[in-house]
């Protein structure tokens, strides 16, 4: 019987290890997780800004890629919550459909759902009253016992990109003020809300 040679731990194998090129798992690596639904009401000021900017980039890509008219995606979509929520949901669906881990038929499902979403977007645009060259807040219907809704007036759209930046800055400032007011009422020692 011949003695069994012990492998030299410092010697390199002649054959390459098939896993040599795989990245080493780093638990401190901040890779983004899977896409998740966005609840626009609960975002922090910083997250609100980031999500609005990302959604704006995607909506701009979407309208150019598919040649969508203002009757589907108007310039001032960001000022209408009904459009914001619908476009946000469509964006999430697109992210999931085109995820590399998704099956090959997912993009076809997205396009089928996109056809349905375009009709809903047309309905929202018609209800909201926003157009290519002018905008107004979505009219609200007062229910019995409520104060009458404020009258709304159309305003011309002079510079959509300038308006979007102003909108984001204003919304972030409002959210930041709410956060500061909340944290001002929290006891830093206990983390409880002060009376």
C-alpha positions as a Markdown table, in Angstrom:
| # | Residue | x | y | z |
|---|---|---|---|---|
| 1 | Unk | 0.0 | 0.0 | 0.0 |
| 2 | Unk | 1.4 | 3.4 | -0.9 |
| 3 | Unk | 1.2 | 6.3 | 1.5 |
| 4 | Unk | -1.5 | 8.8 | 0.6 |
| 5 | Unk | 0.1 | 12.2 | -0.1 |
| 6 | Unk | -1.5 | 15.0 | 1.8 |
| 7 | Unk | -2.4 | 18.0 | -0.4 |
| 8 | Unk | -0.2 | 21.0 | -0.1 |
| 9 | Unk | -2.5 | 23.9 | 1.1 |
| 10 | Unk | -0.2 | 26.5 | -0.6 |
| 11 | Unk | -0.2 | 24.7 | -4.0 |
| 12 | Unk | -2.6 | 26.0 | -6.7 |
| 13 | Unk | -4.8 | 23.4 | -8.5 |
| 14 | Unk | -4.0 | 22.8 | -12.1 |
| 15 | Unk | -7.6 | 23.0 | -13.1 |
| 16 | Unk | -9.4 | 26.3 | -12.4 |
| 17 | Unk | -12.1 | 26.2 | -9.8 |
| 18 | Unk | -15.4 | 26.9 | -11.5 |
| 19 | Unk | -16.4 | 29.3 | -8.7 |
| 20 | Unk | -13.2 | 31.5 | -8.8 |
| 21 | Unk | -15.0 | 34.3 | -10.7 |
| 22 | Unk | -17.9 | 34.6 | -8.4 |
| 23 | Unk | -17.9 | 37.6 | -6.1 |
| 24 | Unk | -17.4 | 36.9 | -2.4 |
| 25 | Unk | -20.5 | 37.6 | -0.4 |
| 26 | Unk | -20.1 | 40.8 | 1.5 |
| 27 | Unk | -22.8 | 41.3 | 4.2 |
| 28 | Unk | -21.8 | 45.0 | 4.3 |
| 29 | Unk | -22.5 | 45.5 | 0.6 |
| 30 | Unk | -25.5 | 47.8 | 0.1 |
| 31 | Unk | -27.0 | 46.0 | -2.9 |
| 32 | Unk | -30.6 | 47.1 | -3.6 |
| 33 | Unk | -33.2 | 44.6 | -2.6 |
| 34 | Unk | -36.1 | 43.5 | -4.7 |
| 35 | Unk | -38.4 | 46.3 | -5.9 |
| 36 | Unk | -41.2 | 47.0 | -3.3 |
| 37 | Unk | -44.4 | 49.0 | -3.6 |
| 38 | Unk | -44.0 | 52.6 | -2.6 |
| 39 | Unk | -46.5 | 54.1 | -0.1 |
| 40 | Unk | -46.0 | 57.8 | -1.0 |
| 41 | Unk | -47.7 | 58.8 | 2.2 |
| 42 | Unk | -45.1 | 57.2 | 4.4 |
| 43 | Unk | -41.8 | 58.2 | 2.7 |
| 44 | Unk | -39.2 | 60.3 | 4.6 |
| 45 | Unk | -38.3 | 63.6 | 3.0 |
| 46 | Unk | -35.1 | 62.1 | 1.5 |
| 47 | Unk | -36.8 | 59.0 | 0.2 |
| 48 | Unk | -39.6 | 61.1 | -1.3 |
| 49 | Unk | -37.1 | 63.2 | -3.2 |
| 50 | Unk | -35.2 | 60.1 | -4.5 |
| 51 | Unk | -38.4 | 58.3 | -5.5 |
| 52 | Unk | -39.9 | 61.3 | -7.3 |
| 53 | Unk | -36.7 | 61.8 | -9.3 |
| 54 | Unk | -36.5 | 58.1 | -10.2 |
| 55 | Unk | -40.2 | 58.0 | -11.2 |
| 56 | Unk | -39.8 | 61.1 | -13.3 |
| 57 | Unk | -36.8 | 59.6 | -15.2 |
| 58 | Unk | -38.8 | 56.4 | -15.8 |
| 59 | Unk | -42.0 | 58.3 | -16.9 |
| 60 | Unk | -39.9 | 60.4 | -19.3 |
| 61 | Unk | -38.4 | 57.2 | -20.7 |
| 62 | Unk | -41.8 | 55.6 | -21.0 |
| 63 | Unk | -43.5 | 58.5 | -22.8 |
| 64 | Unk | -40.7 | 58.7 | -25.3 |
| 65 | Unk | -40.3 | 55.0 | -25.8 |
| 66 | Unk | -44.0 | 54.4 | -26.5 |
| 67 | Unk | -44.8 | 57.8 | -28.0 |
| 68 | Unk | -47.5 | 58.5 | -25.4 |
| 69 | Unk | -49.7 | 61.6 | -25.9 |
| 70 | Unk | -50.5 | 64.0 | -23.1 |
| 71 | Unk | -54.0 | 62.4 | -22.9 |
| 72 | Unk | -52.1 | 59.4 | -21.4 |
| 73 | Unk | -49.2 | 61.0 | -19.6 |
| 74 | Unk | -49.6 | 64.8 | -19.3 |
| 75 | Unk | -46.6 | 67.0 | -18.4 |
| 76 | Unk | -47.9 | 67.8 | -14.9 |
| 77 | Unk | -48.7 | 64.2 | -13.9 |
| 78 | Unk | -46.6 | 64.8 | -10.7 |
| 79 | Unk | -49.2 | 67.4 | -9.4 |
| 80 | Unk | -52.0 | 64.8 | -9.6 |
| 81 | Unk | -51.9 | 62.0 | -6.9 |
| 82 | Unk | -54.2 | 59.8 | -9.0 |
| 83 | Unk | -51.6 | 59.9 | -11.8 |
| 84 | Unk | -48.6 | 59.6 | -9.4 |
| 85 | Unk | -50.0 | 56.4 | -7.8 |
| 86 | Unk | -50.9 | 54.8 | -11.1 |
| 87 | Unk | -47.6 | 55.6 | -12.7 |
| 88 | Unk | -45.8 | 54.4 | -9.6 |
| 89 | Unk | -47.6 | 51.1 | -9.7 |
| 90 | Unk | -46.8 | 50.7 | -13.4 |
| 91 | Unk | -43.1 | 51.5 | -12.8 |
| 92 | Unk | -43.0 | 48.8 | -10.0 |
| 93 | Unk | -44.6 | 46.3 | -12.3 |
| 94 | Unk | -42.1 | 47.1 | -15.0 |
| 95 | Unk | -39.1 | 46.7 | -12.6 |
| 96 | Unk | -40.4 | 43.3 | -11.6 |
| 97 | Unk | -41.2 | 42.2 | -15.1 |
| 98 | Unk | -37.7 | 43.1 | -16.3 |
| 99 | Unk | -35.8 | 41.8 | -13.3 |
| 100 | Unk | -33.1 | 39.3 | -14.5 |
| 101 | Unk | -34.5 | 36.7 | -12.1 |
| 102 | Unk | -38.0 | 36.9 | -13.7 |
| 103 | Unk | -39.2 | 34.3 | -16.2 |
| 104 | Unk | -39.2 | 35.1 | -19.9 |
| 105 | Unk | -42.9 | 35.8 | -20.3 |
| 106 | Unk | -43.0 | 38.5 | -17.6 |
| 107 | Unk | -42.4 | 41.4 | -20.1 |
| 108 | Unk | -45.4 | 40.2 | -22.2 |
| 109 | Unk | -47.5 | 40.3 | -19.0 |
| 110 | Unk | -46.3 | 43.8 | -18.4 |
| 111 | Unk | -47.3 | 44.9 | -21.9 |
| 112 | Unk | -50.7 | 43.4 | -21.4 |
| 113 | Unk | -51.2 | 45.2 | -18.1 |
| 114 | Unk | -49.7 | 48.4 | -19.7 |
| 115 | Unk | -52.6 | 48.4 | -22.2 |
| 116 | Unk | -55.1 | 48.3 | -19.3 |
| 117 | Unk | -53.1 | 51.0 | -17.5 |
| 118 | Unk | -53.1 | 53.3 | -20.5 |
| 119 | Unk | -56.9 | 53.3 | -20.4 |
| 120 | Unk | -57.0 | 54.0 | -16.7 |
| 121 | Unk | -54.4 | 56.8 | -17.3 |
| 122 | Unk | -56.7 | 58.3 | -19.9 |
| 123 | Unk | -59.6 | 58.2 | -17.5 |
| 124 | Unk | -57.5 | 59.9 | -14.7 |
| 125 | Unk | -56.3 | 62.6 | -17.1 |
| 126 | Unk | -59.9 | 63.3 | -18.2 |
| 127 | Unk | -61.0 | 63.5 | -14.6 |
| 128 | Unk | -58.1 | 65.6 | -13.4 |
| 129 | Unk | -58.4 | 68.2 | -16.2 |
| 130 | Unk | -54.7 | 68.5 | -16.8 |
| 131 | Unk | -53.7 | 69.0 | -20.4 |
| 132 | Unk | -50.5 | 69.5 | -22.5 |
| 133 | Unk | -50.4 | 73.2 | -22.2 |
| 134 | Unk | -52.4 | 74.0 | -19.0 |
| 135 | Unk | -53.1 | 72.5 | -15.6 |
| 136 | Unk | -55.4 | 72.8 | -12.7 |
| 137 | Unk | -55.8 | 70.8 | -9.5 |
| 138 | Unk | -58.2 | 67.9 | -9.7 |
| 139 | Unk | -61.7 | 69.0 | -8.9 |
| 140 | Unk | -63.0 | 67.6 | -5.6 |
| 141 | Unk | -66.6 | 66.7 | -5.0 |
| 142 | Unk | -68.0 | 67.8 | -1.6 |
| 143 | Unk | -70.2 | 65.2 | 0.1 |
| 144 | Unk | -73.3 | 66.3 | 2.0 |
| 145 | Unk | -72.3 | 68.0 | 5.2 |
| 146 | Unk | -68.8 | 69.0 | 3.9 |
| 147 | Unk | -67.7 | 72.5 | 3.1 |
| 148 | Unk | -68.0 | 73.2 | -0.6 |
| 149 | Unk | -64.8 | 72.5 | -2.6 |
| 150 | Unk | -62.6 | 75.4 | -3.5 |
| 151 | Unk | -63.0 | 76.6 | -7.0 |
| 152 | Unk | -60.0 | 75.6 | -9.3 |
| 153 | Unk | -58.5 | 77.6 | -12.1 |
| 154 | Unk | -56.4 | 76.5 | -15.0 |
| 155 | Unk | -52.9 | 77.9 | -15.3 |
| 156 | Unk | -50.7 | 77.7 | -18.4 |
| 157 | Unk | -47.7 | 75.5 | -18.3 |
| 158 | Unk | -44.6 | 77.6 | -19.0 |
| 159 | Unk | -41.8 | 75.3 | -18.2 |
| 160 | Unk | -42.6 | 71.7 | -17.1 |
| 161 | Unk | -39.1 | 70.8 | -15.9 |
| 162 | Unk | -38.9 | 74.0 | -13.8 |
| 163 | Unk | -42.3 | 73.2 | -12.3 |
| 164 | Unk | -41.2 | 69.6 | -11.5 |
| 165 | Unk | -38.1 | 70.8 | -9.6 |
| 166 | Unk | -40.1 | 73.4 | -7.7 |
| 167 | Unk | -42.7 | 70.7 | -6.9 |
| 168 | Unk | -40.1 | 68.3 | -5.5 |
| 169 | Unk | -38.4 | 71.0 | -3.4 |
| 170 | Unk | -41.8 | 72.1 | -2.0 |
| 171 | Unk | -42.9 | 68.5 | -1.2 |
| 172 | Unk | -39.6 | 67.6 | 0.4 |
| 173 | Unk | -39.7 | 70.8 | 2.5 |
| 174 | Unk | -43.3 | 70.0 | 3.7 |
| 175 | Unk | -42.3 | 66.4 | 4.5 |
| 176 | Unk | -39.1 | 67.6 | 6.3 |
| 177 | Unk | -41.1 | 70.1 | 8.4 |
| 178 | Unk | -43.5 | 67.3 | 9.4 |
| 179 | Unk | -40.6 | 65.1 | 10.4 |
| 180 | Unk | -38.9 | 67.9 | 12.5 |
| 181 | Unk | -42.2 | 68.6 | 14.2 |
| 182 | Unk | -42.7 | 64.9 | 15.0 |
| 183 | Unk | -39.2 | 64.5 | 16.3 |
| 184 | Unk | -39.4 | 67.7 | 18.4 |
| 185 | Unk | -42.2 | 65.9 | 20.4 |
| 186 | Unk | -40.1 | 62.8 | 21.1 |
| 187 | Unk | -38.1 | 62.4 | 24.3 |
| 188 | Unk | -34.6 | 61.6 | 23.1 |
| 189 | Unk | -33.8 | 59.6 | 26.2 |
| 190 | Unk | -36.8 | 57.2 | 26.0 |
| 191 | Unk | -37.9 | 57.6 | 22.4 |
| 192 | Unk | -41.5 | 58.1 | 23.6 |
| 193 | Unk | -43.7 | 60.9 | 22.4 |
| 194 | Unk | -43.9 | 63.7 | 24.9 |
| 195 | Unk | -47.3 | 64.7 | 26.3 |
